[in-house]
């Protein structure tokens, strides 16, 4: 993989993370009593972990959750993934001699592709759940 594609894939990974985080916030705001926009405003600056905890509690109140325990575990995992790519995605290879032809770079490329595929799939699942949830709560048509 050329470095330009690596940069692009990092951007795609961050996009998936941001989509998921935003969907989680909308899911919580949509389930919570009150005005959707006001609910979003109240949580817009909370981090993903805090909003996930709030959503999981609210989602499980009726013992018929939209998201499974496995989904919540996966959503918690993206925080680790996002932090890894934000802080270590480049430093795990960039200081090596001939960095772009190193085994470390090749390993990072594969890890990036795997993480991107995982997050893209998770993002699509969460988006579908968000839309269904918002319909069920009469927040959208």
Tab-separated table of N, CA and C in Angstrom:
chain	number	residue	atom	x	y	z
A	1	UNK	N	0.855	-1.177	0.000
A	1	UNK	CA	0.000	0.000	0.000
A	1	UNK	C	0.899	1.238	0.000
A	2	UNK	N	0.578	2.165	-0.866
A	2	UNK	CA	1.302	3.432	-0.902
A	2	UNK	C	0.887	4.288	0.294
A	3	UNK	N	1.757	5.186	0.702
A	3	UNK	CA	1.483	6.009	1.880
A	3	UNK	C	0.238	6.881	1.688
A	4	UNK	N	-0.022	7.314	0.466
A	4	UNK	CA	-1.212	8.125	0.204
A	4	UNK	C	-2.483	7.339	0.516
A	5	UNK	N	-2.489	6.065	0.128
A	5	UNK	CA	-3.644	5.214	0.426
A	5	UNK	C	-3.750	4.973	1.934
A	6	UNK	N	-2.605	4.829	2.591
A	6	UNK	CA	-2.592	4.669	4.047
A	6	UNK	C	-3.249	5.883	4.701
A	7	UNK	N	-2.853	7.085	4.257
A	7	UNK	CA	-3.464	8.314	4.787
A	7	UNK	C	-4.983	8.294	4.561
A	8	UNK	N	-5.394	7.915	3.367
A	8	UNK	CA	-6.818	7.875	3.033
A	8	UNK	C	-7.558	6.881	3.923
A	9	UNK	N	-6.965	5.720	4.139
A	9	UNK	CA	-7.606	4.696	4.969
A	9	UNK	C	-7.722	5.146	6.424
A	10	UNK	N	-6.735	5.896	6.909
A	10	UNK	CA	-6.833	6.464	8.264
A	10	UNK	C	-8.052	7.394	8.318
A	11	UNK	N	-8.218	8.209	7.290
A	11	UNK	CA	-9.370	9.110	7.227
A	11	UNK	C	-10.686	8.350	7.204
A	12	UNK	N	-10.751	7.270	6.444
A	12	UNK	CA	-11.966	6.456	6.384
A	12	UNK	C	-12.266	5.827	7.741
A	13	UNK	N	-11.224	5.385	8.428
A	13	UNK	CA	-11.403	4.806	9.749
A	13	UNK	C	-11.975	5.842	10.715
A	14	UNK	N	-11.427	7.044	10.683
A	14	UNK	CA	-11.924	8.110	11.561
A	14	UNK	C	-13.375	8.472	11.212
A	15	UNK	N	-13.699	8.464	9.932
A	15	UNK	CA	-15.074	8.725	9.505
A	15	UNK	C	-16.027	7.691	10.106
A	16	UNK	N	-15.666	6.421	10.015
A	16	UNK	CA	-16.515	5.374	10.588
A	16	UNK	C	-16.681	5.572	12.089
A	17	UNK	N	-15.594	5.894	12.778
A	17	UNK	CA	-15.673	6.127	14.230
A	17	UNK	C	-16.593	7.297	14.550
A	18	UNK	N	-16.482	8.369	13.792
A	18	UNK	CA	-17.321	9.542	14.037
A	18	UNK	C	-18.786	9.249	13.736
A	19	UNK	N	-19.036	8.499	12.675
A	19	UNK	CA	-20.421	8.123	12.354
A	19	UNK	C	-21.029	7.306	13.482
A	20	UNK	N	-20.273	6.335	13.967
A	20	UNK	CA	-20.767	5.483	15.042
A	20	UNK	C	-21.041	6.313	16.289
A	21	UNK	N	-20.102	7.169	16.650
A	21	UNK	CA	-20.281	7.990	17.849
A	21	UNK	C	-21.506	8.889	17.723
A	22	UNK	N	-21.681	9.493	16.574
A	22	UNK	CA	-22.841	10.356	16.354
A	22	UNK	C	-24.143	9.556	16.384
A	23	UNK	N	-24.142	8.379	15.772
A	23	UNK	CA	-25.335	7.529	15.800
A	23	UNK	C	-25.696	7.136	17.224
A	24	UNK	N	-24.706	6.819	18.034
A	24	UNK	CA	-24.947	6.450	19.433
A	24	UNK	C	-25.587	7.616	20.180
A	25	UNK	N	-25.089	8.814	19.938
A	25	UNK	CA	-25.663	9.992	20.599
A	25	UNK	C	-27.110	10.212	20.163
A	26	UNK	N	-27.386	10.036	18.882
A	26	UNK	CA	-28.763	10.193	18.400
A	26	UNK	C	-29.672	9.094	18.947
A	27	UNK	N	-29.141	7.898	19.095
A	27	UNK	CA	-29.947	6.816	19.656
A	27	UNK	C	-30.337	7.143	21.093
A	28	UNK	N	-29.369	7.575	21.867
A	28	UNK	CA	-29.671	7.921	23.261
A	28	UNK	C	-30.659	9.086	23.317
A	29	UNK	N	-30.392	10.132	22.554
A	29	UNK	CA	-31.267	11.311	22.563
A	29	UNK	C	-32.672	10.958	22.097
A	30	UNK	N	-32.769	10.046	21.136
A	30	UNK	CA	-34.072	9.639	20.630
A	30	UNK	C	-34.875	8.816	21.615
A	31	UNK	N	-34.201	8.008	22.403
A	31	UNK	CA	-34.891	7.178	23.395
A	31	UNK	C	-35.240	7.962	24.655
A	32	UNK	N	-34.459	8.975	24.923
A	32	UNK	CA	-34.645	9.741	26.157
A	32	UNK	C	-35.889	10.620	26.042
A	33	UNK	N	-36.610	10.761	27.137
A	33	UNK	CA	-37.807	11.603	27.163
A	33	UNK	C	-37.410	13.050	26.896
A	34	UNK	N	-38.237	13.739	26.125
A	34	UNK	CA	-38.000	15.151	25.858
A	34	UNK	C	-37.720	15.416	24.397
A	35	UNK	N	-37.404	16.651	24.114
A	35	UNK	CA	-37.135	17.109	22.760
A	35	UNK	C	-35.803	16.544	22.263
A	36	UNK	N	-35.815	15.991	21.059
A	36	UNK	CA	-34.618	15.377	20.490
A	36	UNK	C	-33.458	16.365	20.418
A	37	UNK	N	-33.704	17.550	19.891
A	37	UNK	CA	-32.634	18.545	19.747
A	37	UNK	C	-32.067	18.953	21.105
A	38	UNK	N	-32.937	19.115	22.085
A	38	UNK	CA	-32.469	19.468	23.432
A	38	UNK	C	-31.667	18.327	24.047
A	39	UNK	N	-32.111	17.110	23.814
A	39	UNK	CA	-31.377	15.949	24.329
A	39	UNK	C	-29.991	15.855	23.703
A	40	UNK	N	-29.914	16.105	22.400
A	40	UNK	CA	-28.611	16.101	21.714
A	40	UNK	C	-27.713	17.176	22.308
A	41	UNK	N	-28.256	18.341	22.503
A	41	UNK	CA	-27.480	19.460	23.055
A	41	UNK	C	-26.893	19.099	24.420
A	42	UNK	N	-27.661	18.392	25.224
A	42	UNK	CA	-27.209	18.027	26.574
A	42	UNK	C	-26.033	17.056	26.564
A	43	UNK	N	-25.946	16.215	25.533
A	43	UNK	CA	-24.901	15.182	25.520
A	43	UNK	C	-23.822	15.403	24.471
A	44	UNK	N	-23.919	16.474	23.702
A	44	UNK	CA	-23.025	16.631	22.553
A	44	UNK	C	-21.547	16.620	22.924
A	45	UNK	N	-21.201	17.038	24.133
A	45	UNK	CA	-19.795	17.085	24.527
A	45	UNK	C	-19.350	15.898	25.369
A	46	UNK	N	-20.252	14.950	25.603
A	46	UNK	CA	-19.862	13.753	26.345
A	46	UNK	C	-19.030	12.843	25.449
A	47	UNK	N	-18.115	12.104	26.053
A	47	UNK	CA	-17.313	11.175	25.257
A	47	UNK	C	-18.113	9.902	24.974
A	48	UNK	N	-17.608	9.121	24.061
A	48	UNK	CA	-18.316	7.922	23.611
A	48	UNK	C	-18.588	6.955	24.758
A	49	UNK	N	-17.627	6.755	25.632
A	49	UNK	CA	-17.811	5.832	26.745
A	49	UNK	C	-18.963	6.232	27.645
A	50	UNK	N	-19.055	7.522	27.938
A	50	UNK	CA	-20.138	8.008	28.795
A	50	UNK	C	-21.498	7.840	28.127
A	51	UNK	N	-21.580	8.186	26.847
A	51	UNK	CA	-22.860	8.062	26.136
A	51	UNK	C	-23.243	6.592	25.974
A	52	UNK	N	-22.263	5.736	25.725
A	52	UNK	CA	-22.560	4.303	25.622
A	52	UNK	C	-23.149	3.760	26.917
A	53	UNK	N	-22.583	4.169	28.035
A	53	UNK	CA	-23.097	3.711	29.332
A	53	UNK	C	-24.534	4.184	29.538
A	54	UNK	N	-24.799	5.437	29.193
A	54	UNK	CA	-26.162	5.969	29.314
A	54	UNK	C	-27.126	5.222	28.397
A	55	UNK	N	-26.703	5.008	27.151
A	55	UNK	CA	-27.557	4.308	26.192
A	55	UNK	C	-27.820	2.876	26.635
A	56	UNK	N	-26.790	2.189	27.066
A	56	UNK	CA	-26.959	0.796	27.466
A	56	UNK	C	-27.947	0.678	28.624
A	57	UNK	N	-27.849	1.574	29.575
A	57	UNK	CA	-28.787	1.558	30.703
A	57	UNK	C	-30.219	1.806	30.228
A	58	UNK	N	-30.397	2.823	29.396
A	58	UNK	CA	-31.724	3.160	28.885
A	58	UNK	C	-32.261	2.057	27.972
A	59	UNK	N	-31.402	1.518	27.130
A	59	UNK	CA	-31.785	0.487	26.168
A	59	UNK	C	-32.235	-0.799	26.865
A	60	UNK	N	-31.686	-1.077	28.019
A	60	UNK	CA	-32.000	-2.321	28.722
A	60	UNK	C	-33.104	-2.182	29.765
A	61	UNK	N	-33.676	-0.996	29.896
A	61	UNK	CA	-34.721	-0.780	30.902
A	61	UNK	C	-35.921	-1.698	30.726
A	62	UNK	N	-36.304	-1.964	29.493
A	62	UNK	CA	-37.497	-2.785	29.252
A	62	UNK	C	-37.169	-4.249	28.947
A	63	UNK	N	-35.908	-4.627	29.125
A	63	UNK	CA	-35.446	-5.998	28.856
A	63	UNK	C	-35.670	-6.435	27.411
A	64	UNK	N	-35.798	-5.469	26.517
A	64	UNK	CA	-35.929	-5.742	25.089
A	64	UNK	C	-35.031	-4.758	24.338
A	65	UNK	N	-33.713	-4.887	24.511
A	65	UNK	CA	-32.798	-3.888	23.956
A	65	UNK	C	-32.682	-3.956	22.435
A	66	UNK	N	-32.387	-2.811	21.861
A	66	UNK	CA	-32.108	-2.734	20.424
A	66	UNK	C	-30.739	-3.329	20.110
A	67	UNK	N	-29.808	-3.148	21.035
A	67	UNK	CA	-28.443	-3.631	20.838
A	67	UNK	C	-28.140	-4.735	21.841
A	68	UNK	N	-27.450	-5.753	21.357
A	68	UNK	CA	-27.080	-6.880	22.217
A	68	UNK	C	-25.847	-6.528	23.055
A	69	UNK	N	-25.571	-7.372	24.012
A	69	UNK	CA	-24.356	-7.207	24.820
A	69	UNK	C	-23.121	-7.239	23.914
A	70	UNK	N	-23.155	-8.098	22.906
A	70	UNK	CA	-22.050	-8.185	21.940
A	70	UNK	C	-21.870	-6.860	21.192
A	71	UNK	N	-22.977	-6.232	20.808
A	71	UNK	CA	-22.888	-4.926	20.150
A	71	UNK	C	-22.229	-3.907	21.070
A	72	UNK	N	-22.649	-3.901	22.336
A	72	UNK	CA	-22.062	-2.942	23.276
A	72	UNK	C	-20.574	-3.202	23.483
A	73	UNK	N	-20.188	-4.462	23.526
A	73	UNK	CA	-18.760	-4.782	23.640
A	73	UNK	C	-17.996	-4.287	22.421
A	74	UNK	N	-18.566	-4.478	21.241
A	74	UNK	CA	-17.928	-3.994	20.009
A	74	UNK	C	-17.822	-2.478	20.007
A	75	UNK	N	-18.859	-1.811	20.464
A	75	UNK	CA	-18.843	-0.349	20.504
A	75	UNK	C	-17.801	0.167	21.489
A	76	UNK	N	-17.623	-0.522	22.585
A	76	UNK	CA	-16.566	-0.135	23.518
A	76	UNK	C	-15.189	-0.368	22.918
A	77	UNK	N	-15.065	-1.389	22.093
A	77	UNK	CA	-13.790	-1.705	21.452
A	77	UNK	C	-13.357	-0.610	20.474
A	78	UNK	N	-14.311	0.065	19.851
A	78	UNK	CA	-13.907	1.088	18.879
A	78	UNK	C	-13.180	2.241	19.545
A	79	UNK	N	-13.439	2.474	20.815
A	79	UNK	CA	-12.699	3.534	21.519
A	79	UNK	C	-11.217	3.191	21.546
A	80	UNK	N	-10.904	1.929	21.839
A	80	UNK	CA	-9.509	1.488	21.855
A	80	UNK	C	-8.898	1.599	20.455
A	81	UNK	N	-9.656	1.152	19.465
A	81	UNK	CA	-9.183	1.195	18.082
A	81	UNK	C	-8.899	2.624	17.631
A	82	UNK	N	-9.858	3.497	17.870
A	82	UNK	CA	-9.709	4.900	17.477
A	82	UNK	C	-8.500	5.527	18.160
A	83	UNK	N	-8.339	5.283	19.445
A	83	UNK	CA	-7.203	5.841	20.173
A	83	UNK	C	-5.881	5.293	19.653
A	84	UNK	N	-5.870	4.014	19.310
A	84	UNK	CA	-4.653	3.430	18.751
A	84	UNK	C	-4.252	4.158	17.468
A	85	UNK	N	-5.184	4.296	16.547
A	85	UNK	CA	-4.850	4.916	15.263
A	85	UNK	C	-4.544	6.398	15.410
A	86	UNK	N	-5.161	7.041	16.365
A	86	UNK	CA	-4.893	8.457	16.601
A	86	UNK	C	-3.490	8.670	17.151
A	87	UNK	N	-3.046	7.791	18.036
A	87	UNK	CA	-1.790	8.026	18.747
A	87	UNK	C	-0.626	7.154	18.296
A	88	UNK	N	-0.905	6.002	17.673
A	88	UNK	CA	0.170	5.069	17.353
A	88	UNK	C	0.172	4.579	15.910
A	89	UNK	N	-0.796	4.976	15.127
A	89	UNK	CA	-0.927	4.452	13.775
A	89	UNK	C	0.305	4.630	12.910
A	90	UNK	N	0.997	5.719	13.086
A	90	UNK	CA	2.199	6.001	12.307
A	90	UNK	C	3.475	5.682	13.079
A	91	UNK	N	3.470	5.921	14.373
A	91	UNK	CA	4.718	5.783	15.133
A	91	UNK	C	5.192	4.344	15.245
A	92	UNK	N	4.336	3.384	14.965
A	92	UNK	CA	4.766	1.990	15.007
A	92	UNK	C	5.642	1.599	13.815
A	93	UNK	N	5.800	2.487	12.841
A	93	UNK	CA	6.685	2.166	11.713
A	93	UNK	C	7.527	3.339	11.228
A	94	UNK	N	7.099	4.554	11.450
A	94	UNK	CA	7.687	5.704	10.759
A	94	UNK	C	9.155	5.968	11.124
A	95	UNK	N	9.602	5.544	12.285
A	95	UNK	CA	10.980	5.807	12.702
A	95	UNK	C	11.960	4.734	12.255
A	96	UNK	N	11.461	3.727	11.580
A	96	UNK	CA	12.341	2.671	11.089
A	96	UNK	C	13.051	3.111	9.814
A	97	UNK	N	14.220	2.561	9.611
A	97	UNK	CA	14.941	2.802	8.363
A	97	UNK	C	14.117	2.194	7.230
A	98	UNK	N	14.015	2.916	6.127
A	98	UNK	CA	13.187	2.472	4.997
A	98	UNK	C	11.783	2.087	5.478
A	99	UNK	N	11.195	3.004	6.208
A	99	UNK	CA	9.929	2.754	6.904
A	99	UNK	C	8.845	2.182	5.995
A	100	UNK	N	8.704	2.724	4.789
A	100	UNK	CA	7.593	2.311	3.929
A	100	UNK	C	7.800	0.955	3.271
A	101	UNK	N	8.988	0.399	3.399
A	101	UNK	CA	9.199	-0.959	2.899
A	101	UNK	C	9.470	-1.934	4.049
A	102	UNK	N	9.241	-1.487	5.251
A	102	UNK	CA	9.503	-2.327	6.426
A	102	UNK	C	8.361	-3.312	6.680
A	103	UNK	N	8.680	-4.364	7.417
A	103	UNK	CA	7.654	-5.329	7.827
A	103	UNK	C	6.640	-4.662	8.749
A	104	UNK	N	7.113	-3.721	9.557
A	104	UNK	CA	6.207	-3.007	10.467
A	104	UNK	C	5.155	-2.237	9.682
A	105	UNK	N	5.576	-1.609	8.580
A	105	UNK	CA	4.622	-0.862	7.758
A	105	UNK	C	3.610	-1.812	7.121
A	106	UNK	N	4.097	-2.919	6.592
A	106	UNK	CA	3.192	-3.894	5.978
A	106	UNK	C	2.187	-4.421	7.006
A	107	UNK	N	2.668	-4.648	8.214
A	107	UNK	CA	1.790	-5.110	9.293
A	107	UNK	C	0.739	-4.050	9.623
A	108	UNK	N	1.164	-2.784	9.665
A	108	UNK	CA	0.228	-1.693	9.935
A	108	UNK	C	-0.808	-1.567	8.822
A	109	UNK	N	-0.372	-1.734	7.596
A	109	UNK	CA	-1.304	-1.661	6.464
A	109	UNK	C	-2.394	-2.715	6.596
A	110	UNK	N	-2.000	-3.930	6.919
A	110	UNK	CA	-2.989	-4.998	7.062
A	110	UNK	C	-3.912	-4.735	8.241
A	111	UNK	N	-3.337	-4.276	9.333
A	111	UNK	CA	-4.157	-3.957	10.511
A	111	UNK	C	-5.158	-2.852	10.180
A	112	UNK	N	-4.706	-1.855	9.441
A	112	UNK	CA	-5.574	-0.748	9.051
A	112	UNK	C	-6.719	-1.242	8.163
A	113	UNK	N	-6.412	-2.083	7.204
A	113	UNK	CA	-7.457	-2.633	6.335
A	113	UNK	C	-8.465	-3.457	7.138
A	114	UNK	N	-7.958	-4.288	8.030
A	114	UNK	CA	-8.845	-5.116	8.856
A	114	UNK	C	-9.736	-4.251	9.744
A	115	UNK	N	-9.135	-3.262	10.400
A	115	UNK	CA	-9.906	-2.375	11.277
A	115	UNK	C	-10.922	-1.570	10.485
A	116	UNK	N	-10.534	-1.110	9.300
A	116	UNK	CA	-11.454	-0.350	8.451
A	116	UNK	C	-12.664	-1.192	8.061
A	117	UNK	N	-12.426	-2.416	7.652
A	117	UNK	CA	-13.531	-3.302	7.265
A	117	UNK	C	-14.462	-3.555	8.442
A	118	UNK	N	-13.890	-3.826	9.592
A	118	UNK	CA	-14.674	-4.076	10.804
A	118	UNK	C	-15.526	-2.863	11.153
A	119	UNK	N	-14.917	-1.684	11.165
A	119	UNK	CA	-15.640	-0.468	11.540
A	119	UNK	C	-16.694	-0.079	10.515
A	120	UNK	N	-16.417	-0.289	9.240
A	120	UNK	CA	-17.411	0.022	8.205
A	120	UNK	C	-18.646	-0.861	8.386
A	121	UNK	N	-18.437	-2.144	8.666
A	121	UNK	CA	-19.566	-3.051	8.895
A	121	UNK	C	-20.336	-2.659	10.153
A	122	UNK	N	-19.607	-2.376	11.232
A	122	UNK	CA	-20.257	-1.981	12.477
A	122	UNK	C	-21.030	-0.681	12.292
A	123	UNK	N	-20.451	0.260	11.573
A	123	UNK	CA	-21.108	1.538	11.316
A	123	UNK	C	-22.429	1.337	10.581
A	124	UNK	N	-22.441	0.455	9.596
A	124	UNK	CA	-23.672	0.183	8.850
A	124	UNK	C	-24.736	-0.466	9.735
A	125	UNK	N	-24.322	-1.373	10.605
A	125	UNK	CA	-25.264	-2.015	11.532
A	125	UNK	C	-25.862	-0.984	12.475
A	126	UNK	N	-25.007	-0.158	13.062
A	126	UNK	CA	-25.469	0.834	14.039
A	126	UNK	C	-26.385	1.854	13.370
A	127	UNK	N	-26.067	2.232	12.134
A	127	UNK	CA	-26.931	3.174	11.427
A	127	UNK	C	-28.335	2.593	11.245
A	128	UNK	N	-28.424	1.333	10.855
A	128	UNK	CA	-29.736	0.696	10.672
A	128	UNK	C	-30.508	0.635	11.985
A	129	UNK	N	-29.814	0.302	13.062
A	129	UNK	CA	-30.468	0.252	14.375
A	129	UNK	C	-30.933	1.647	14.778
A	130	UNK	N	-30.087	2.643	14.554
A	130	UNK	CA	-30.461	4.033	14.886
A	130	UNK	C	-31.727	4.444	14.150
A	131	UNK	N	-31.779	4.187	12.861
A	131	UNK	CA	-32.948	4.577	12.070
A	131	UNK	C	-34.204	3.863	12.553
A	132	UNK	N	-34.089	2.561	12.833
A	132	UNK	CA	-35.248	1.815	13.328
A	132	UNK	C	-35.690	2.339	14.689
A	133	UNK	N	-34.739	2.580	15.552
A	133	UNK	CA	-35.052	3.086	16.887
A	133	UNK	C	-35.743	4.442	16.809
A	134	UNK	N	-35.219	5.329	15.978
A	134	UNK	CA	-35.822	6.661	15.856
A	134	UNK	C	-37.229	6.580	15.262
A	135	UNK	N	-37.455	5.631	14.362
A	135	UNK	CA	-38.813	5.416	13.840
A	135	UNK	C	-39.728	4.899	14.944
A	136	UNK	N	-39.241	3.927	15.702
A	136	UNK	CA	-40.045	3.338	16.778
A	136	UNK	C	-40.430	4.369	17.839
A	137	UNK	N	-39.570	5.337	18.050
A	137	UNK	CA	-39.841	6.386	19.040
A	137	UNK	C	-40.477	7.625	18.406
A	138	UNK	N	-40.926	7.465	17.155
A	138	UNK	CA	-41.606	8.547	16.421
A	138	UNK	C	-40.775	9.825	16.340
A	139	UNK	N	-39.474	9.646	16.160
A	139	UNK	CA	-38.577	10.795	16.002
A	139	UNK	C	-38.338	11.119	14.533
A	140	UNK	N	-38.536	10.118	13.673
A	140	UNK	CA	-38.430	10.305	12.222
A	140	UNK	C	-39.525	9.483	11.558
A	141	UNK	N	-39.773	9.775	10.276
A	141	UNK	CA	-40.782	9.021	9.512
A	141	UNK	C	-40.169	7.789	8.894
